[in-house]
PDB file of N, CA and C and ligand atoms in Angstrom:
ATOM      1  N   UNK A  27      64.613 -29.349 -31.275  1.00  0.00           N
ATOM      2  CA  UNK A  27      63.776 -28.886 -30.510  1.00  0.00           C
ATOM      3  C   UNK A  27      64.406 -27.010 -30.132  1.00  0.00           C
ATOM      4  N   UNK A  28      65.822 -27.675 -30.188  1.00  0.00           N
ATOM      5  CA  UNK A  28      67.018 -26.200 -29.421  1.00  0.00           C
ATOM      6  C   UNK A  28      66.743 -25.318 -30.859  1.00  0.00           C
ATOM      7  N   UNK A  29      66.759 -26.194 -31.829  1.00  0.00           N
ATOM      8  CA  UNK A  29      66.848 -25.349 -33.119  1.00  0.00           C
ATOM      9  C   UNK A  29      65.822 -23.925 -33.224  1.00  0.00           C
ATOM     10  N   UNK A  30      64.350 -25.077 -32.538  1.00  0.00           N
ATOM     11  CA  UNK A  30      62.959 -23.651 -32.718  1.00  0.00           C
ATOM     12  C   UNK A  30      63.251 -23.119 -32.334  1.00  0.00           C
ATOM     13  N   UNK A  31      64.100 -23.035 -31.013  1.00  0.00           N
ATOM     14  CA  UNK A  31      63.646 -22.465 -29.890  1.00  0.00           C
ATOM     15  C   UNK A  31      64.817 -21.103 -30.125  1.00  0.00           C
ATOM     16  N   UNK A  32      66.014 -22.109 -30.256  1.00  0.00           N
ATOM     17  CA  UNK A  32      66.766 -20.257 -31.152  1.00  0.00           C
ATOM     18  C   UNK A  32      66.286 -19.978 -32.300  1.00  0.00           C
ATOM     19  N   UNK A  33      65.740 -19.735 -33.570  1.00  0.00           N
ATOM     20  CA  UNK A  33      65.251 -19.018 -34.044  1.00  0.00           C
ATOM     21  C   UNK A  33      63.820 -18.950 -33.255  1.00  0.00           C
ATOM     22  N   UNK A  34      63.256 -18.963 -32.569  1.00  0.00           N
ATOM     23  CA  UNK A  34      62.009 -18.242 -31.910  1.00  0.00           C
ATOM     24  C   UNK A  34      62.663 -17.118 -31.347  1.00  0.00           C
ATOM     25  N   UNK A  35      63.900 -17.188 -30.877  1.00  0.00           N
ATOM     26  CA  UNK A  35      65.333 -16.048 -29.559  1.00  0.00           C
ATOM     27  C   UNK A  35      65.354 -15.784 -31.342  1.00  0.00           C
ATOM     28  N   UNK A  36      65.813 -15.090 -32.338  1.00  0.00           N
ATOM     29  CA  UNK A  36      66.225 -14.606 -33.416  1.00  0.00           C
ATOM     30  C   UNK A  36      65.295 -14.350 -33.612  1.00  0.00           C
ATOM     31  N   UNK A  37      63.961 -13.913 -33.694  1.00  0.00           N
ATOM     32  CA  UNK A  37      63.029 -12.790 -34.004  1.00  0.00           C
ATOM     33  C   UNK A  37      62.858 -11.726 -33.466  1.00  0.00           C
ATOM     34  N   UNK A  38      63.008 -11.587 -32.436  1.00  0.00           N
ATOM     35  CA  UNK A  38      62.832 -10.873 -31.176  1.00  0.00           C
ATOM     36  C   UNK A  38      64.503  -9.583 -31.698  1.00  0.00           C
ATOM     37  N   UNK A  39      65.531 -10.579 -31.782  1.00  0.00           N
ATOM     38  CA  UNK A  39      66.662  -9.499 -31.749  1.00  0.00           C
ATOM     39  C   UNK A  39      66.743  -9.602 -33.520  1.00  0.00           C
ATOM     40  N   UNK A  40      65.820  -9.794 -34.386  1.00  0.00           N
ATOM     41  CA  UNK A  40      66.169  -9.489 -35.904  1.00  0.00           C
ATOM     42  C   UNK A  40      64.631  -7.888 -35.561  1.00  0.00           C
ATOM     43  N   UNK A  41      63.874  -8.182 -34.960  1.00  0.00           N
ATOM     44  CA  UNK A  41      63.106  -6.690 -34.918  1.00  0.00           C
ATOM     45  C   UNK A  41      64.247  -5.607 -34.663  1.00  0.00           C
ATOM     46  N   UNK A  42      64.981  -6.288 -33.216  1.00  0.00           N
ATOM     47  CA  UNK A  42      64.997  -4.782 -33.008  1.00  0.00           C
ATOM     48  C   UNK A  42      66.346  -4.478 -33.447  1.00  0.00           C
ATOM     49  N   UNK A  43      66.704  -4.756 -33.781  1.00  0.00           N
ATOM     50  CA  UNK A  43      68.141  -4.333 -35.196  1.00  0.00           C
ATOM     51  C   UNK A  43      67.736  -4.205 -36.042  1.00  0.00           C
ATOM     52  N   UNK A  44      65.842  -3.844 -36.421  1.00  0.00           N
ATOM     53  CA  UNK A  44      65.693  -3.151 -38.262  1.00  0.00           C
ATOM     54  C   UNK A  44      65.583  -1.398 -37.048  1.00  0.00           C
ATOM     55  N   UNK A  45      64.936  -1.640 -36.197  1.00  0.00           N
ATOM     56  CA  UNK A  45      64.343  -0.884 -35.286  1.00  0.00           C
ATOM     57  C   UNK A  45      65.698   0.548 -35.037  1.00  0.00           C
ATOM     58  N   UNK A  46      66.857  -0.366 -33.697  1.00  0.00           N
ATOM     59  CA  UNK A  46      68.027   0.116 -34.200  1.00  0.00           C
ATOM     60  C   UNK A  46      68.493   0.874 -35.454  1.00  0.00           C
ATOM     61  N   UNK A  47      68.872   0.014 -36.095  1.00  0.00           N
ATOM     62  CA  UNK A  47      69.089   0.691 -37.653  1.00  0.00           C
ATOM     63  C   UNK A  47      68.050   2.083 -38.602  1.00  0.00           C
ATOM     64  N   UNK A  48      67.163   2.002 -37.969  1.00  0.00           N
ATOM     65  CA  UNK A  48      66.563   2.663 -38.761  1.00  0.00           C
ATOM     66  C   UNK A  48      66.855   3.776 -38.101  1.00  0.00           C
ATOM     67  N   UNK A  49      66.893   3.988 -36.398  1.00  0.00           N
ATOM     68  CA  UNK A  49      67.399   4.916 -35.958  1.00  0.00           C
ATOM     69  C   UNK A  49      68.644   5.716 -36.124  1.00  0.00           C
ATOM     70  N   UNK A  50      69.456   5.127 -36.684  1.00  0.00           N
ATOM     71  CA  UNK A  50      70.583   5.157 -36.637  1.00  0.00           C
ATOM     72  C   UNK A  50      70.120   6.365 -37.717  1.00  0.00           C
ATOM     73  N   UNK A  51      70.171   6.328 -38.854  1.00  0.00           N
ATOM     74  CA  UNK A  51      70.049   6.905 -39.774  1.00  0.00           C
ATOM     75  C   UNK A  51      69.126   8.562 -39.905  1.00  0.00           C
ATOM     76  N   UNK A  52      70.293   9.798 -39.342  1.00  0.00           N
ATOM     77  CA  UNK A  52      69.008  11.310 -38.639  1.00  0.00           C
ATOM     78  C   UNK A  52      68.170  11.522 -39.372  1.00  0.00           C
ATOM     79  N   UNK A  53      66.971  11.573 -39.419  1.00  0.00           N
ATOM     80  CA  UNK A  53      66.316  12.855 -40.747  1.00  0.00           C
ATOM     81  C   UNK A  53      66.369  14.005 -40.380  1.00  0.00           C
ATOM     82  N   UNK A  54      66.771  14.985 -41.598  1.00  0.00           N
ATOM     83  CA  UNK A  54      67.740  16.519 -41.350  1.00  0.00           C
ATOM     84  C   UNK A  54      66.389  17.295 -40.854  1.00  0.00           C
ATOM     85  N   UNK A  55      64.808  16.439 -41.043  1.00  0.00           N
ATOM     86  CA  UNK A  55      63.531  17.512 -40.387  1.00  0.00           C
ATOM     87  C   UNK A  55      63.268  17.513 -38.719  1.00  0.00           C
ATOM     88  N   UNK A  56      64.714  15.877 -38.133  1.00  0.00           N
ATOM     89  CA  UNK A  56      63.590  15.559 -36.909  1.00  0.00           C
ATOM     90  C   UNK A  56      64.489  16.296 -36.205  1.00  0.00           C
ATOM     91  N   UNK A  57      66.115  16.372 -37.453  1.00  0.00           N
ATOM     92  CA  UNK A  57      67.256  16.852 -36.503  1.00  0.00           C
ATOM     93  C   UNK A  57      66.652  18.352 -36.278  1.00  0.00           C
ATOM     94  N   UNK A  58      65.895  19.044 -37.096  1.00  0.00           N
ATOM     95  CA  UNK A  58      65.398  20.489 -36.449  1.00  0.00           C
ATOM     96  C   UNK A  58      64.944  20.399 -35.532  1.00  0.00           C
ATOM     97  N   UNK A  59      63.941  19.654 -35.629  1.00  0.00           N
ATOM     98  CA  UNK A  59      62.558  19.613 -34.629  1.00  0.00           C
ATOM     99  C   UNK A  59      63.856  19.653 -32.814  1.00  0.00           C
ATOM    100  N   UNK A  60      64.619  18.685 -33.347  1.00  0.00           N
ATOM    101  CA  UNK A  60      65.398  18.434 -32.151  1.00  0.00           C
ATOM    102  C   UNK A  60      66.004  19.191 -31.633  1.00  0.00           C
ATOM    103  N   UNK A  61      66.995  20.275 -32.881  1.00  0.00           N
ATOM    104  CA  UNK A  61      67.920  20.662 -31.815  1.00  0.00           C
ATOM    105  C   UNK A  61      67.509  22.180 -32.035  1.00  0.00           C
ATOM    106  N   UNK A  62      66.219  22.373 -31.939  1.00  0.00           N
ATOM    107  CA  UNK A  62      65.382  23.794 -32.536  1.00  0.00           C
ATOM    108  C   UNK A  62      65.500  24.916 -32.714  1.00  0.00           C
ATOM    109  N   UNK A  63      66.219  24.304 -33.800  1.00  0.00           N
ATOM    110  CA  UNK A  63      66.659  25.438 -35.365  1.00  0.00           C
ATOM    111  C   UNK A  63      65.598  26.402 -34.911  1.00  0.00           C
ATOM    112  N   UNK A  64      64.591  25.523 -35.486  1.00  0.00           N
ATOM    113  CA  UNK A  64      63.630  27.898 -36.090  1.00  0.00           C
ATOM    114  C   UNK A  64      63.102  27.686 -34.594  1.00  0.00           C
ATOM    115  N   UNK A  65      63.777  27.845 -33.094  1.00  0.00           N
ATOM    116  CA  UNK A  65      63.798  28.821 -32.441  1.00  0.00           C
ATOM    117  C   UNK A  65      64.440  30.028 -32.389  1.00  0.00           C
ATOM    118  N   UNK A  66      64.960  30.261 -34.088  1.00  0.00           N
ATOM    119  CA  UNK A  66      65.520  31.315 -34.475  1.00  0.00           C
ATOM    120  C   UNK A  66      65.191  31.525 -36.099  1.00  0.00           C
ATOM    121  N   UNK A  67      64.659  30.216 -36.599  1.00  0.00           N
ATOM    122  CA  UNK A  67      64.879  30.059 -37.939  1.00  0.00           C
ATOM    123  C   UNK A  67      63.510  30.300 -38.323  1.00  0.00           C
ATOM    124  N   UNK A  68      62.759  31.117 -39.387  1.00  0.00           N
ATOM    125  CA  UNK A  68      61.548  30.743 -40.130  1.00  0.00           C
ATOM    126  C   UNK A  68      61.154  29.128 -41.155  1.00  0.00           C
ATOM    127  N   UNK A  69      60.572  29.299 -41.654  1.00  0.00           N
ATOM    128  CA  UNK A  69      60.428  29.171 -42.953  1.00  0.00           C
ATOM    129  C   UNK A  69      58.839  28.484 -43.576  1.00  0.00           C
ATOM    130  N   UNK A  70      58.331  29.050 -44.601  1.00  0.00           N
ATOM    131  CA  UNK A  70      57.041  29.684 -45.198  1.00  0.00           C
ATOM    132  C   UNK A  70      56.717  30.138 -44.153  1.00  0.00           C
ATOM    133  N   UNK A  71      56.850  30.959 -43.019  1.00  0.00           N
ATOM    134  CA  UNK A  71      56.231  31.642 -42.521  1.00  0.00           C
ATOM    135  C   UNK A  71      56.253  31.311 -40.504  1.00  0.00           C
ATOM    136  N   UNK A  72      57.115  29.789 -40.027  1.00  0.00           N
ATOM    137  CA  UNK A  72      56.765  29.698 -39.313  1.00  0.00           C
ATOM    138  C   UNK A  72      58.289  29.814 -38.899  1.00  0.00           C
ATOM    139  N   UNK A  73      58.248  30.145 -37.039  1.00  0.00           N
ATOM    140  CA  UNK A  73      59.592  30.046 -36.696  1.00  0.00           C
ATOM    141  C   UNK A  73      59.676  31.317 -35.848  1.00  0.00           C
ATOM    142  N   UNK A  74      60.866  31.367 -35.865  1.00  0.00           N
ATOM    143  CA  UNK A  74      61.619  32.655 -34.694  1.00  0.00           C
ATOM    144  C   UNK A  74      62.212  32.946 -35.967  1.00  0.00           C
ATOM    145  N   UNK A  75      62.990  34.717 -35.712  1.00  0.00           N
ATOM    146  CA  UNK A  75      62.744  35.854 -36.494  1.00  0.00           C
ATOM    147  C   UNK A  75      64.143  36.457 -35.716  1.00  0.00           C
ATOM    148  N   UNK A  76      65.328  35.115 -35.359  1.00  0.00           N
ATOM    149  CA  UNK A  76      66.479  35.806 -34.981  1.00  0.00           C
ATOM    150  C   UNK A  76      67.458  35.877 -35.608  1.00  0.00           C
ATOM    151  N   UNK A  77      66.854  34.602 -36.603  1.00  0.00           N
ATOM    152  CA  UNK A  77      67.932  34.016 -37.372  1.00  0.00           C
ATOM    153  C   UNK A  77      67.600  34.857 -38.818  1.00  0.00           C
ATOM    154  N   UNK A  78      67.558  34.389 -40.214  1.00  0.00           N
ATOM    155  CA  UNK A  78      66.934  34.594 -41.395  1.00  0.00           C
ATOM    156  C   UNK A  78      66.793  33.407 -41.768  1.00  0.00           C
ATOM    157  N   UNK A  79      65.225  33.168 -42.608  1.00  0.00           N
ATOM    158  CA  UNK A  79      64.510  33.081 -42.682  1.00  0.00           C
ATOM    159  C   UNK A  79      64.678  31.790 -43.768  1.00  0.00           C
ATOM    160  N   UNK A  80      64.461  30.826 -43.789  1.00  0.00           N
ATOM    161  CA  UNK A  80      65.018  29.674 -44.791  1.00  0.00           C
ATOM    162  C   UNK A  80      64.948  29.433 -46.154  1.00  0.00           C
ATOM    163  N   UNK A  81      63.839  30.278 -45.954  1.00  0.00           N
ATOM    164  CA  UNK A  81      63.024  30.544 -47.447  1.00  0.00           C
ATOM    165  C   UNK A  81      64.059  30.329 -48.759  1.00  0.00           C
ATOM    166  N   UNK A  82      64.025  29.754 -50.152  1.00  0.00           N
ATOM    167  CA  UNK A  82      64.776  29.731 -50.708  1.00  0.00           C
ATOM    168  C   UNK A  82      66.278  29.569 -50.522  1.00  0.00           C
ATOM    169  N   UNK A  83      66.355  28.357 -49.094  1.00  0.00           N
ATOM    170  CA  UNK A  83      67.560  28.618 -48.564  1.00  0.00           C
ATOM    171  C   UNK A  83      68.245  28.272 -49.924  1.00  0.00           C
ATOM    172  N   UNK A  84      68.132  26.607 -50.355  1.00  0.00           N
ATOM    173  CA  UNK A  84      68.553  25.453 -51.334  1.00  0.00           C
ATOM    174  C   UNK A  84      69.356  26.571 -52.140  1.00  0.00           C
ATOM    175  N   UNK A  85      67.983  27.124 -52.602  1.00  0.00           N
ATOM    176  CA  UNK A  85      69.302  28.182 -53.874  1.00  0.00           C
ATOM    177  C   UNK A  85      69.694  28.834 -53.959  1.00  0.00           C
ATOM    178  N   UNK A  86      70.171  29.922 -52.801  1.00  0.00           N
ATOM    179  CA  UNK A  86      70.992  30.989 -52.422  1.00  0.00           C
ATOM    180  C   UNK A  86      72.097  30.341 -51.546  1.00  0.00           C
ATOM    181  N   UNK A  87      72.088  28.892 -50.864  1.00  0.00           N
ATOM    182  CA  UNK A  87      73.743  28.750 -50.476  1.00  0.00           C
ATOM    183  C   UNK A  87      73.905  27.336 -50.751  1.00  0.00           C
ATOM    184  N   UNK A  88      75.803  27.163 -51.408  1.00  0.00           N
ATOM    185  CA  UNK A  88      75.770  26.067 -51.424  1.00  0.00           C
ATOM    186  C   UNK A  88      76.092  24.805 -50.048  1.00  0.00           C
ATOM    187  N   UNK A  89      75.586  23.684 -50.311  1.00  0.00           N
ATOM    188  CA  UNK A  89      75.846  23.384 -49.345  1.00  0.00           C
ATOM    189  C   UNK A  89      76.506  23.428 -48.350  1.00  0.00           C
ATOM    190  N   UNK A  90      78.237  23.659 -48.987  1.00  0.00           N
ATOM    191  CA  UNK A  90      79.255  23.888 -48.408  1.00  0.00           C
ATOM    192  C   UNK A  90      79.540  24.593 -47.355  1.00  0.00           C
ATOM    193  N   UNK A  91      78.637  26.365 -47.993  1.00  0.00           N
ATOM    194  CA  UNK A  91      78.795  26.842 -47.100  1.00  0.00           C
ATOM    195  C   UNK A  91      77.583  27.181 -45.941  1.00  0.00           C
ATOM    196  N   UNK A  92      76.350  26.175 -45.857  1.00  0.00           N
ATOM    197  CA  UNK A  92      75.420  25.799 -45.464  1.00  0.00           C
ATOM    198  C   UNK A  92      76.382  24.966 -44.065  1.00  0.00           C
ATOM    199  N   UNK A  93      77.155  24.200 -44.290  1.00  0.00           N
ATOM    200  CA  UNK A  93      78.183  23.074 -43.024  1.00  0.00           C
ATOM    201  C   UNK A  93      78.834  23.562 -42.632  1.00  0.00           C
ATOM    202  N   UNK A  94      79.271  25.294 -43.083  1.00  0.00           N
ATOM    203  CA  UNK A  94      80.667  25.804 -42.601  1.00  0.00           C
ATOM    204  C   UNK A  94      79.615  26.722 -41.940  1.00  0.00           C
ATOM    205  N   UNK A  95      78.348  26.968 -42.187  1.00  0.00           N
ATOM    206  CA  UNK A  95      77.079  28.493 -40.353  1.00  0.00           C
ATOM    207  C   UNK A  95      77.336  26.974 -39.769  1.00  0.00           C
ATOM    208  N   UNK A  96      77.181  25.638 -39.484  1.00  0.00           N
ATOM    209  CA  UNK A  96      76.740  24.798 -38.758  1.00  0.00           C
ATOM    210  C   UNK A  96      77.548  24.759 -37.645  1.00  0.00           C
ATOM    211  N   UNK A  97      79.129  24.349 -38.486  1.00  0.00           N
ATOM    212  CA  UNK A  97      80.293  24.214 -37.771  1.00  0.00           C
ATOM    213  C   UNK A  97      81.227  25.015 -37.546  1.00  0.00           C
ATOM    214  N   UNK A  98      80.653  26.623 -38.253  1.00  0.00           N
ATOM    215  CA  UNK A  98      82.127  27.091 -37.521  1.00  0.00           C
ATOM    216  C   UNK A  98      81.162  28.702 -38.024  1.00  0.00           C
ATOM    217  N   UNK A  99      79.615  29.080 -37.252  1.00  0.00           N
ATOM    218  CA  UNK A  99      79.077  30.204 -37.661  1.00  0.00           C
ATOM    219  C   UNK A  99      78.900  31.529 -37.333  1.00  0.00           C
ATOM    220  N   UNK A 100      78.665  32.489 -38.509  1.00  0.00           N
ATOM    221  CA  UNK A 100      78.694  33.398 -38.324  1.00  0.00           C
ATOM    222  C   UNK A 100      77.776  33.890 -37.435  1.00  0.00           C
ATOM    223  N   UNK A 101      77.825  35.053 -36.919  1.00  0.00           N
ATOM    224  CA  UNK A 101      76.958  36.183 -35.995  1.00  0.00           C
ATOM    225  C   UNK A 101      76.458  34.839 -35.132  1.00  0.00           C
ATOM    226  N   UNK A 102      75.278  35.300 -34.694  1.00  0.00           N
ATOM    227  CA  UNK A 102      74.639  34.459 -32.943  1.00  0.00           C
ATOM    228  C   UNK A 102      74.018  33.442 -33.387  1.00  0.00           C
ATOM    229  N   UNK A 103      75.383  32.488 -33.788  1.00  0.00           N
ATOM    230  CA  UNK A 103      74.010  31.300 -34.064  1.00  0.00           C
ATOM    231  C   UNK A 103      74.684  30.683 -32.908  1.00  0.00           C
ATOM    232  N   UNK A 104      74.304  29.405 -32.639  1.00  0.00           N
ATOM    233  CA  UNK A 104      75.616  28.419 -31.629  1.00  0.00           C
ATOM    234  C   UNK A 104      76.072  27.782 -33.102  1.00  0.00           C
ATOM    235  N   UNK A 105      76.956  27.015 -32.282  1.00  0.00           N
ATOM    236  CA  UNK A 105      78.271  26.148 -32.637  1.00  0.00           C
ATOM    237  C   UNK A 105      77.097  24.470 -33.283  1.00  0.00           C
ATOM    238  N   UNK A 106      76.985  23.921 -33.930  1.00  0.00           N
ATOM    239  CA  UNK A 106      76.989  22.778 -33.760  1.00  0.00           C
ATOM    240  C   UNK A 106      78.007  21.644 -34.222  1.00  0.00           C
ATOM    241  N   UNK A 107      79.777  21.534 -33.954  1.00  0.00           N
ATOM    242  CA  UNK A 107      80.404  21.515 -34.609  1.00  0.00           C
ATOM    243  C   UNK A 107      80.153  20.440 -33.533  1.00  0.00           C
ATOM    244  N   UNK A 108      79.818  19.499 -32.705  1.00  0.00           N
ATOM    245  CA  UNK A 108      79.703  18.433 -31.524  1.00  0.00           C
ATOM    246  C   UNK A 108      78.905  17.138 -32.081  1.00  0.00           C
ATOM    247  N   UNK A 109      77.217  18.043 -33.456  1.00  0.00           N
ATOM    248  CA  UNK A 109      76.902  16.605 -34.240  1.00  0.00           C
ATOM    249  C   UNK A 109      78.328  15.845 -34.790  1.00  0.00           C
ATOM    250  N   UNK A 110      77.752  15.351 -34.636  1.00  0.00           N
ATOM    251  CA  UNK A 110      77.896  13.633 -35.543  1.00  0.00           C
ATOM    252  C   UNK A 110      78.222  13.787 -36.934  1.00  0.00           C
ATOM    253  N   UNK A 111      78.937  13.558 -37.841  1.00  0.00           N
ATOM    254  CA  UNK A 111      78.982  13.744 -38.834  1.00  0.00           C
ATOM    255  C   UNK A 111      77.734  13.202 -39.988  1.00  0.00           C
ATOM    256  N   UNK A 112      77.398  12.056 -39.751  1.00  0.00           N
ATOM    257  CA  UNK A 112      76.317  11.843 -40.091  1.00  0.00           C
ATOM    258  C   UNK A 112      74.932  12.891 -40.085  1.00  0.00           C
ATOM    259  N   UNK A 113      74.703  13.233 -38.895  1.00  0.00           N
ATOM    260  CA  UNK A 113      73.879  14.039 -38.217  1.00  0.00           C
ATOM    261  C   UNK A 113      74.181  15.894 -39.522  1.00  0.00           C
ATOM    262  N   UNK A 114      75.441  16.242 -39.710  1.00  0.00           N
ATOM    263  CA  UNK A 114      75.718  17.313 -39.656  1.00  0.00           C
ATOM    264  C   UNK A 114      74.929  17.028 -41.325  1.00  0.00           C
ATOM    265  N   UNK A 115      75.909  15.909 -42.366  1.00  0.00           N
ATOM    266  CA  UNK A 115      75.204  15.598 -43.748  1.00  0.00           C
ATOM    267  C   UNK A 115      73.886  15.497 -43.445  1.00  0.00           C
ATOM    268  N   UNK A 116      73.460  14.992 -42.584  1.00  0.00           N
ATOM    269  CA  UNK A 116      71.905  15.174 -42.595  1.00  0.00           C
ATOM    270  C   UNK A 116      70.447  16.313 -42.747  1.00  0.00           C
ATOM    271  N   UNK A 117      71.384  17.675 -42.024  1.00  0.00           N
ATOM    272  CA  UNK A 117      71.225  18.228 -42.154  1.00  0.00           C
ATOM    273  C   UNK A 117      71.025  19.115 -42.994  1.00  0.00           C
ATOM    274  N   UNK A 118      72.259  18.878 -43.656  1.00  0.00           N
ATOM    275  CA  UNK A 118      73.239  20.120 -44.813  1.00  0.00           C
ATOM    276  C   UNK A 118      72.256  19.141 -46.036  1.00  0.00           C
ATOM    277  N   UNK A 119      71.956  18.198 -45.968  1.00  0.00           N
ATOM    278  CA  UNK A 119      71.145  17.375 -47.315  1.00  0.00           C
ATOM    279  C   UNK A 119      69.346  18.325 -47.263  1.00  0.00           C
ATOM    280  N   UNK A 120      69.037  18.236 -45.647  1.00  0.00           N
ATOM    281  CA  UNK A 120      67.723  18.357 -46.155  1.00  0.00           C
ATOM    282  C   UNK A 120      68.403  20.251 -46.972  1.00  0.00           C
ATOM    283  N   UNK A 121      69.009  20.823 -45.326  1.00  0.00           N
ATOM    284  CA  UNK A 121      68.757  22.405 -46.052  1.00  0.00           C
ATOM    285  C   UNK A 121      69.508  22.649 -47.054  1.00  0.00           C
ATOM    286  N   UNK A 122      69.855  22.284 -47.539  1.00  0.00           N
ATOM    287  CA  UNK A 122      69.879  22.629 -49.632  1.00  0.00           C
ATOM    288  C   UNK A 122      68.995  22.190 -49.653  1.00  0.00           C
ATOM    289  N   UNK A 123      67.908  21.670 -49.407  1.00  0.00           N
ATOM    290  CA  UNK A 123      67.314  21.347 -50.657  1.00  0.00           C
ATOM    291  C   UNK A 123      66.233  21.737 -50.696  1.00  0.00           C
ATOM    292  N   UNK A 124      66.091  22.892 -49.304  1.00  0.00           N
ATOM    293  CA  UNK A 124      64.867  23.771 -48.864  1.00  0.00           C
ATOM    294  C   UNK A 124      64.064  24.665 -50.329  1.00  0.00           C
ATOM    295  N   UNK A 125      62.686  24.979 -50.900  1.00  0.00           N
ATOM    296  CA  UNK A 125      62.390  25.940 -51.030  1.00  0.00           C
ATOM    297  C   UNK A 125      62.321  27.112 -51.234  1.00  0.00           C
TER     298      UNK A 125
HETATM  299  C1  LIG B 291      69.955  30.993 -31.110  1.00  0.00           C
HETATM  300  C2  LIG B 291      68.995  31.787 -32.325  1.00  0.00           C
HETATM  301  C3  LIG B 291      69.583  30.653 -33.625  1.00  0.00           C
HETATM  302  C4  LIG B 291      69.763  28.828 -33.402  1.00  0.00           C
HETATM  303  C5  LIG B 291      69.304  28.152 -32.874  1.00  0.00           C
HETATM  304  C6  LIG B 291      70.118  28.331 -34.681  1.00  0.00           C
HETATM  305  N1  LIG B 291      70.728  29.721 -35.898  1.00  0.00           N
HETATM  306 FE1  LIG B 291      70.700  29.379 -37.828  1.00  0.00          FE
HETATM  307  N2  LIG B 291      71.738  31.412 -37.568  1.00  0.00           N
HETATM  308  C7  LIG B 291      71.238  32.486 -36.559  1.00  0.00           C
HETATM  309  C8  LIG B 291      71.319  33.730 -36.963  1.00  0.00           C
HETATM  310  C9  LIG B 291      71.711  34.851 -36.261  1.00  0.00           C
HETATM  311  C10 LIG B 291      71.928  33.152 -38.641  1.00  0.00           C
HETATM  312  C11 LIG B 291      73.209  35.062 -39.544  1.00  0.00           C
HETATM  313  C12 LIG B 291      73.924  34.169 -39.157  1.00  0.00           C
HETATM  314  C13 LIG B 291      74.667  35.820 -40.042  1.00  0.00           C
HETATM  315  O1  LIG B 291      75.397  35.992 -41.188  1.00  0.00           O
HETATM  316  O2  LIG B 291      74.919  36.802 -39.374  1.00  0.00           O
HETATM  317  C14 LIG B 291      71.996  32.277 -39.095  1.00  0.00           C
HETATM  318  C15 LIG B 291      72.561  31.571 -39.451  1.00  0.00           C
HETATM  319  C16 LIG B 291      71.994  30.384 -40.084  1.00  0.00           C
HETATM  320  C17 LIG B 291      72.868  29.960 -42.021  1.00  0.00           C
HETATM  321  C18 LIG B 291      72.696  31.030 -42.692  1.00  0.00           C
HETATM  322  C19 LIG B 291      71.507  31.467 -43.530  1.00  0.00           C
HETATM  323  C20 LIG B 291      71.423  32.180 -44.360  1.00  0.00           C
HETATM  324  O3  LIG B 291      70.275  32.667 -44.975  1.00  0.00           O
HETATM  325  O4  LIG B 291      72.101  32.852 -44.653  1.00  0.00           O
HETATM  326  C21 LIG B 291      71.694  28.438 -42.148  1.00  0.00           C
HETATM  327  C22 LIG B 291      71.981  27.735 -42.681  1.00  0.00           C
HETATM  328  C23 LIG B 291      71.516  28.109 -40.223  1.00  0.00           C
HETATM  329  N3  LIG B 291      71.752  29.288 -39.731  1.00  0.00           N
HETATM  330  C24 LIG B 291      71.333  27.013 -39.812  1.00  0.00           C
HETATM  331  C25 LIG B 291      70.780  26.467 -38.437  1.00  0.00           C
HETATM  332  C26 LIG B 291      70.617  24.898 -38.055  1.00  0.00           C
HETATM  333  C27 LIG B 291      70.280  23.763 -39.464  1.00  0.00           C
HETATM  334  C28 LIG B 291      70.230  25.444 -36.711  1.00  0.00           C
HETATM  335  C29 LIG B 291      69.881  24.006 -35.483  1.00  0.00           C
HETATM  336  C30 LIG B 291      70.539  22.942 -35.669  1.00  0.00           C
HETATM  337  C31 LIG B 291      70.300  27.162 -36.664  1.00  0.00           C
HETATM  338  N4  LIG B 291      70.485  27.403 -37.972  1.00  0.00           N
HETATM  339  C32 LIG B 291      69.760  27.501 -35.275  1.00  0.00           C
HETATM  340  C33 LIG B 291      70.362  32.093 -35.716  1.00  0.00           C
HETATM  341  C34 LIG B 291      70.475  30.434 -35.047  1.00  0.00           C
END
């Protein structure tokens, strides 16, 4: 009986673990949405015009250069060095694959 109860209690905990685990992996596209990058940048004609358009970015900038722009930006762009390393990584991965 006790065992059954324990098992029953474990199920929601397991589900919670899956949900939290899924949230811990930041997706580049979500981060870009949340951080408001598109207020200044555009891609495929959508977004702002204060920063350069991101079209073809993956072919133009190497991942290290993109990361550098995030943690030590040139020009009038906010610094994103406060982001967690895995968030930076997700952004760089996403941006360096942009067509
Ligand atoms: C306030 C406006 C602004 C915001 C918000 C902003 N940027 Fe920028 N970004 C710029 C400007 C301006 C430049 C050009 C800097 C220069 O070279 O003078 C730039 C350059 C870049 C570049 C290099 C582009 C190229 O073609 O050389 C990347 C990559 C980039 N930003 C990524 C991001 C990401 C990712 C975010 C969100 C986390 C972001 N930016 C948010 C203004 C902004």
